[in-house]
JSON list of C-alpha atoms in Angstrom, two decimals:
[
{"chain": "K", "resi": 1, "resn": "MET", "atom": "CA", "xyz": [0.00, 0.00, 0.00]},
{"chain": "K", "resi": 2, "resn": "THR", "atom": "CA", "xyz": [1.35, 3.40, -0.94]},
{"chain": "K", "resi": 3, "resn": "ASN", "atom": "CA", "xyz": [1.26, 6.44, 1.37]},
{"chain": "K", "resi": 4, "resn": "GLU", "atom": "CA", "xyz": [-1.41, 7.92, -0.87]},
{"chain": "K", "resi": 5, "resn": "GLU", "atom": "CA", "xyz": [-3.58, 4.81, -0.56]},
{"chain": "K", "resi": 6, "resn": "PHE", "atom": "CA", "xyz": [-3.05, 4.71, 3.20]},
{"chain": "K", "resi": 7, "resn": "TYR", "atom": "CA", "xyz": [-4.28, 8.29, 3.66]},
{"chain": "K", "resi": 8, "resn": "GLU", "atom": "CA", "xyz": [-7.20, 7.73, 1.27]},
{"chain": "K", "resi": 9, "resn": "ASN", "atom": "CA", "xyz": [-8.29, 4.69, 3.29]},
{"chain": "K", "resi": 10, "resn": "LEU", "atom": "CA", "xyz": [-7.81, 6.53, 6.57]},
{"chain": "K", "resi": 11, "resn": "GLY", "atom": "CA", "xyz": [-9.83, 9.46, 5.24]},
{"chain": "K", "resi": 12, "resn": "TRP", "atom": "CA", "xyz": [-12.59, 7.15, 4.13]},
{"chain": "K", "resi": 13, "resn": "GLN", "atom": "CA", "xyz": [-12.69, 5.58, 7.60]},
{"chain": "K", "resi": 14, "resn": "VAL", "atom": "CA", "xyz": [-12.93, 9.01, 9.26]},
{"chain": "K", "resi": 15, "resn": "TRP", "atom": "CA", "xyz": [-15.71, 10.06, 6.87]},
{"chain": "K", "resi": 16, "resn": "SER", "atom": "CA", "xyz": [-17.53, 6.77, 7.34]},
{"chain": "K", "resi": 17, "resn": "TRP", "atom": "CA", "xyz": [-17.45, 6.86, 11.14]},
{"chain": "K", "resi": 18, "resn": "ARG", "atom": "CA", "xyz": [-18.32, 10.57, 11.23]},
{"chain": "K", "resi": 19, "resn": "THR", "atom": "CA", "xyz": [-21.35, 10.18, 8.98]},
{"chain": "K", "resi": 20, "resn": "GLY", "atom": "CA", "xyz": [-22.37, 7.02, 10.80]},
{"chain": "K", "resi": 21, "resn": "ARG", "atom": "CA", "xyz": [-22.37, 9.03, 14.02]},
{"chain": "K", "resi": 22, "resn": "GLY", "atom": "CA", "xyz": [-24.44, 11.76, 12.38]},
{"chain": "K", "resi": 23, "resn": "MET", "atom": "CA", "xyz": [-21.69, 14.32, 12.94]},
{"chain": "K", "resi": 24, "resn": "THR", "atom": "CA", "xyz": [-20.89, 17.25, 10.70]},
{"chain": "K", "resi": 25, "resn": "GLN", "atom": "CA", "xyz": [-17.34, 18.07, 9.71]},
{"chain": "K", "resi": 26, "resn": "GLN", "atom": "CA", "xyz": [-17.59, 21.14, 11.92]},
{"chain": "K", "resi": 27, "resn": "GLN", "atom": "CA", "xyz": [-18.63, 19.09, 14.95]},
{"chain": "K", "resi": 28, "resn": "LEU", "atom": "CA", "xyz": [-15.72, 16.73, 14.45]},
{"chain": "K", "resi": 29, "resn": "ALA", "atom": "CA", "xyz": [-13.35, 19.63, 13.90]},
{"chain": "K", "resi": 30, "resn": "ASP", "atom": "CA", "xyz": [-14.52, 21.31, 17.11]},
{"chain": "K", "resi": 31, "resn": "ALA", "atom": "CA", "xyz": [-14.08, 18.07, 19.06]},
{"chain": "K", "resi": 32, "resn": "CYS", "atom": "CA", "xyz": [-10.52, 17.72, 17.74]},
{"chain": "K", "resi": 33, "resn": "GLY", "atom": "CA", "xyz": [-9.51, 21.37, 17.95]},
{"chain": "K", "resi": 34, "resn": "VAL", "atom": "CA", "xyz": [-8.81, 21.66, 14.22]},
{"chain": "K", "resi": 35, "resn": "SER", "atom": "CA", "xyz": [-10.49, 23.54, 11.39]},
{"chain": "K", "resi": 36, "resn": "ARG", "atom": "CA", "xyz": [-13.37, 22.15, 9.33]},
{"chain": "K", "resi": 37, "resn": "SER", "atom": "CA", "xyz": [-11.21, 22.45, 6.23]},
{"chain": "K", "resi": 38, "resn": "ARG", "atom": "CA", "xyz": [-8.58, 20.25, 7.93]},
{"chain": "K", "resi": 39, "resn": "ILE", "atom": "CA", "xyz": [-11.22, 17.56, 8.48]},
{"chain": "K", "resi": 40, "resn": "SER", "atom": "CA", "xyz": [-12.21, 17.88, 4.82]},
{"chain": "K", "resi": 41, "resn": "LEU", "atom": "CA", "xyz": [-8.58, 17.40, 3.76]},
{"chain": "K", "resi": 42, "resn": "ILE", "atom": "CA", "xyz": [-8.20, 14.39, 6.06]},
{"chain": "K", "resi": 43, "resn": "GLU", "atom": "CA", "xyz": [-11.39, 12.76, 4.79]},
{"chain": "K", "resi": 44, "resn": "SER", "atom": "CA", "xyz": [-10.36, 13.24, 1.19]},
{"chain": "K", "resi": 45, "resn": "GLY", "atom": "CA", "xyz": [-6.91, 11.76, 1.88]},
{"chain": "K", "resi": 46, "resn": "ARG", "atom": "CA", "xyz": [-5.20, 14.94, 0.70]},
{"chain": "K", "resi": 47, "resn": "THR", "atom": "CA", "xyz": [-3.21, 15.58, 3.85]},
{"chain": "K", "resi": 48, "resn": "HIS", "atom": "CA", "xyz": [-1.06, 13.76, 6.35]},
{"chain": "K", "resi": 49, "resn": "LEU", "atom": "CA", "xyz": [-1.83, 14.01, 10.02]},
{"chain": "K", "resi": 50, "resn": "ASN", "atom": "CA", "xyz": [0.26, 13.70, 13.11]},
{"chain": "K", "resi": 51, "resn": "PHE", "atom": "CA", "xyz": [-0.22, 11.13, 15.83]},
{"chain": "K", "resi": 52, "resn": "ASP", "atom": "CA", "xyz": [-1.94, 13.56, 18.20]},
{"chain": "K", "resi": 53, "resn": "THR", "atom": "CA", "xyz": [-4.57, 14.47, 15.61]},
{"chain": "K", "resi": 54, "resn": "PHE", "atom": "CA", "xyz": [-5.06, 10.80, 14.80]},
{"chain": "K", "resi": 55, "resn": "ILE", "atom": "CA", "xyz": [-5.75, 10.03, 18.49]},
{"chain": "K", "resi": 56, "resn": "LEU", "atom": "CA", "xyz": [-8.07, 13.04, 18.81]},
{"chain": "K", "resi": 57, "resn": "LEU", "atom": "CA", "xyz": [-10.06, 11.88, 15.76]},
{"chain": "K", "resi": 58, "resn": "ALA", "atom": "CA", "xyz": [-10.56, 8.42, 17.20]},
{"chain": "K", "resi": 59, "resn": "LYS", "atom": "CA", "xyz": [-11.54, 9.82, 20.60]},
{"chain": "K", "resi": 60, "resn": "ALA", "atom": "CA", "xyz": [-14.01, 12.28, 19.05]},
{"chain": "K", "resi": 61, "resn": "LEU", "atom": "CA", "xyz": [-15.54, 9.44, 17.01]},
{"chain": "K", "resi": 62, "resn": "GLY", "atom": "CA", "xyz": [-15.80, 7.27, 20.13]},
{"chain": "K", "resi": 63, "resn": "ILE", "atom": "CA", "xyz": [-13.69, 4.42, 18.78]},
{"chain": "K", "resi": 64, "resn": "GLU", "atom": "CA", "xyz": [-10.33, 2.83, 19.50]},
{"chain": "K", "resi": 65, "resn": "PRO", "atom": "CA", "xyz": [-7.59, 4.35, 17.28]},
{"chain": "K", "resi": 66, "resn": "HIS", "atom": "CA", "xyz": [-6.68, 1.03, 15.64]},
{"chain": "K", "resi": 67, "resn": "ILE", "atom": "CA", "xyz": [-10.17, 0.82, 14.15]},
{"chain": "K", "resi": 68, "resn": "LEU", "atom": "CA", "xyz": [-9.35, 3.75, 11.86]},
{"chain": "K", "resi": 69, "resn": "LEU", "atom": "CA", "xyz": [-6.53, 1.68, 10.40]},
{"chain": "K", "resi": 70, "resn": "ASP", "atom": "CA", "xyz": [-8.78, -1.26, 9.53]},
{"chain": "K", "resi": 71, "resn": "PRO", "atom": "CA", "xyz": [-9.36, -1.23, 5.76]},
{"chain": "K", "resi": 72, "resn": "LYS", "atom": "CA", "xyz": [-13.04, -1.66, 4.93]},
{"chain": "K", "resi": 73, "resn": "GLU", "atom": "CA", "xyz": [-14.96, -2.21, 1.76]},
{"chain": "K", "resi": 74, "resn": "ARG", "atom": "CA", "xyz": [-15.33, 1.11, -0.03]},
{"chain": "K", "resi": 75, "resn": "ASN", "atom": "CA", "xyz": [-18.69, -0.10, -1.33]},
{"chain": "K", "resi": 76, "resn": "ASN", "atom": "CA", "xyz": [-20.36, 0.78, 1.98]},
{"chain": "K", "resi": 77, "resn": "LEU", "atom": "CA", "xyz": [-21.90, 4.22, 1.88]},
{"chain": "K", "resi": 78, "resn": "ILE", "atom": "CA", "xyz": [-21.80, 4.68, 5.65]},
{"chain": "K", "resi": 79, "resn": "ARG", "atom": "CA", "xyz": [-20.86, 2.57, 8.61]},
{"chain": "K", "resi": 80, "resn": "LEU", "atom": "CA", "xyz": [-24.23, 1.57, 9.92]},
{"chain": "K", "resi": 81, "resn": "ASP", "atom": "CA", "xyz": [-22.56, -0.15, 12.87]},
{"chain": "K", "resi": 82, "resn": "ALA", "atom": "CA", "xyz": [-21.38, 3.27, 14.00]},
{"chain": "K", "resi": 83, "resn": "ASP", "atom": "CA", "xyz": [-24.92, 4.58, 14.39]},
{"chain": "K", "resi": 84, "resn": "PRO", "atom": "CA", "xyz": [-26.24, 4.14, 17.96]},
{"chain": "K", "resi": 85, "resn": "GLU", "atom": "CA", "xyz": [-29.82, 3.82, 16.69]},
{"chain": "K", "resi": 86, "resn": "ILE", "atom": "CA", "xyz": [-28.81, 0.99, 14.35]},
{"chain": "K", "resi": 87, "resn": "GLN", "atom": "CA", "xyz": [-26.95, -0.70, 17.23]},
{"chain": "K", "resi": 88, "resn": "LYS", "atom": "CA", "xyz": [-30.13, -0.49, 19.34]},
{"chain": "K", "resi": 89, "resn": "ILE", "atom": "CA", "xyz": [-32.27, -1.99, 16.57]},
{"chain": "K", "resi": 90, "resn": "VAL", "atom": "CA", "xyz": [-29.77, -4.83, 16.01]},
{"chain": "K", "resi": 91, "resn": "LYS", "atom": "CA", "xyz": [-29.74, -5.60, 19.74]},
{"chain": "K", "resi": 92, "resn": "GLU", "atom": "CA", "xyz": [-33.55, -5.65, 19.87]},
{"chain": "K", "resi": 93, "resn": "LEU", "atom": "CA", "xyz": [-33.64, -7.92, 16.83]},
{"chain": "K", "resi": 94, "resn": "ASP", "atom": "CA", "xyz": [-31.12, -10.28, 18.45]},
{"chain": "K", "resi": 95, "resn": "ASN", "atom": "CA", "xyz": [-33.23, -10.40, 21.63]},
{"chain": "K", "resi": 96, "resn": "PHE", "atom": "CA", "xyz": [-36.37, -11.09, 19.60]},
{"chain": "K", "resi": 97, "resn": "CYS", "atom": "CA", "xyz": [-34.66, -13.91, 17.70]},
{"chain": "K", "resi": 98, "resn": "GLU", "atom": "CA", "xyz": [-33.48, -15.46, 20.97]},
{"chain": "K", "resi": 99, "resn": "GLN", "atom": "CA", "xyz": [-37.03, -15.38, 22.35]},
{"chain": "K", "resi": 100, "resn": "VAL", "atom": "CA", "xyz": [-38.43, -17.03, 19.22]},
{"chain": "K", "resi": 101, "resn": "GLU", "atom": "CA", "xyz": [-35.73, -19.69, 19.38]},
{"chain": "K", "resi": 102, "resn": "LYS", "atom": "CA", "xyz": [-36.55, -20.42, 23.05]},
{"chain": "K", "resi": 103, "resn": "GLU", "atom": "CA", "xyz": [-40.26, -20.68, 22.27]},
{"chain": "K", "resi": 104, "resn": "ASN", "atom": "CA", "xyz": [-39.58, -23.01, 19.36]},
{"chain": "K", "resi": 105, "resn": "LYS", "atom": "CA", "xyz": [-37.51, -25.28, 21.62]},
{"chain": "K", "resi": 106, "resn": "LYS", "atom": "CA", "xyz": [-40.37, -25.42, 24.15]},
{"chain": "K", "resi": 107, "resn": "ASP", "atom": "CA", "xyz": [-42.74, -26.55, 21.40]},
{"chain": "K", "resi": 108, "resn": "GLU", "atom": "CA", "xyz": [-40.47, -29.42, 20.32]}
]
């Protein structure tokens, strides 16, 4: 992977987590103490960032820093697993499925 590809992937991850959280670029910028244009440059992969900014981004997004380094499919439009409402729905669905499974075992 080239440096250019690395920063493009990192930028995509930042964008994906930010949009999944329902945050604007300005909100993320404010949380990190950088400008909105800096966030735009990071998300587009057109700038390098230092370690401190990298850590601040992860903290502001509410994730562990290593997650930003995990290459994901670029086919996903947003990270639905980042959205707290989606997480709640998935948990409720899991609970429902468990109940149905228990009831089916009782009937056997």
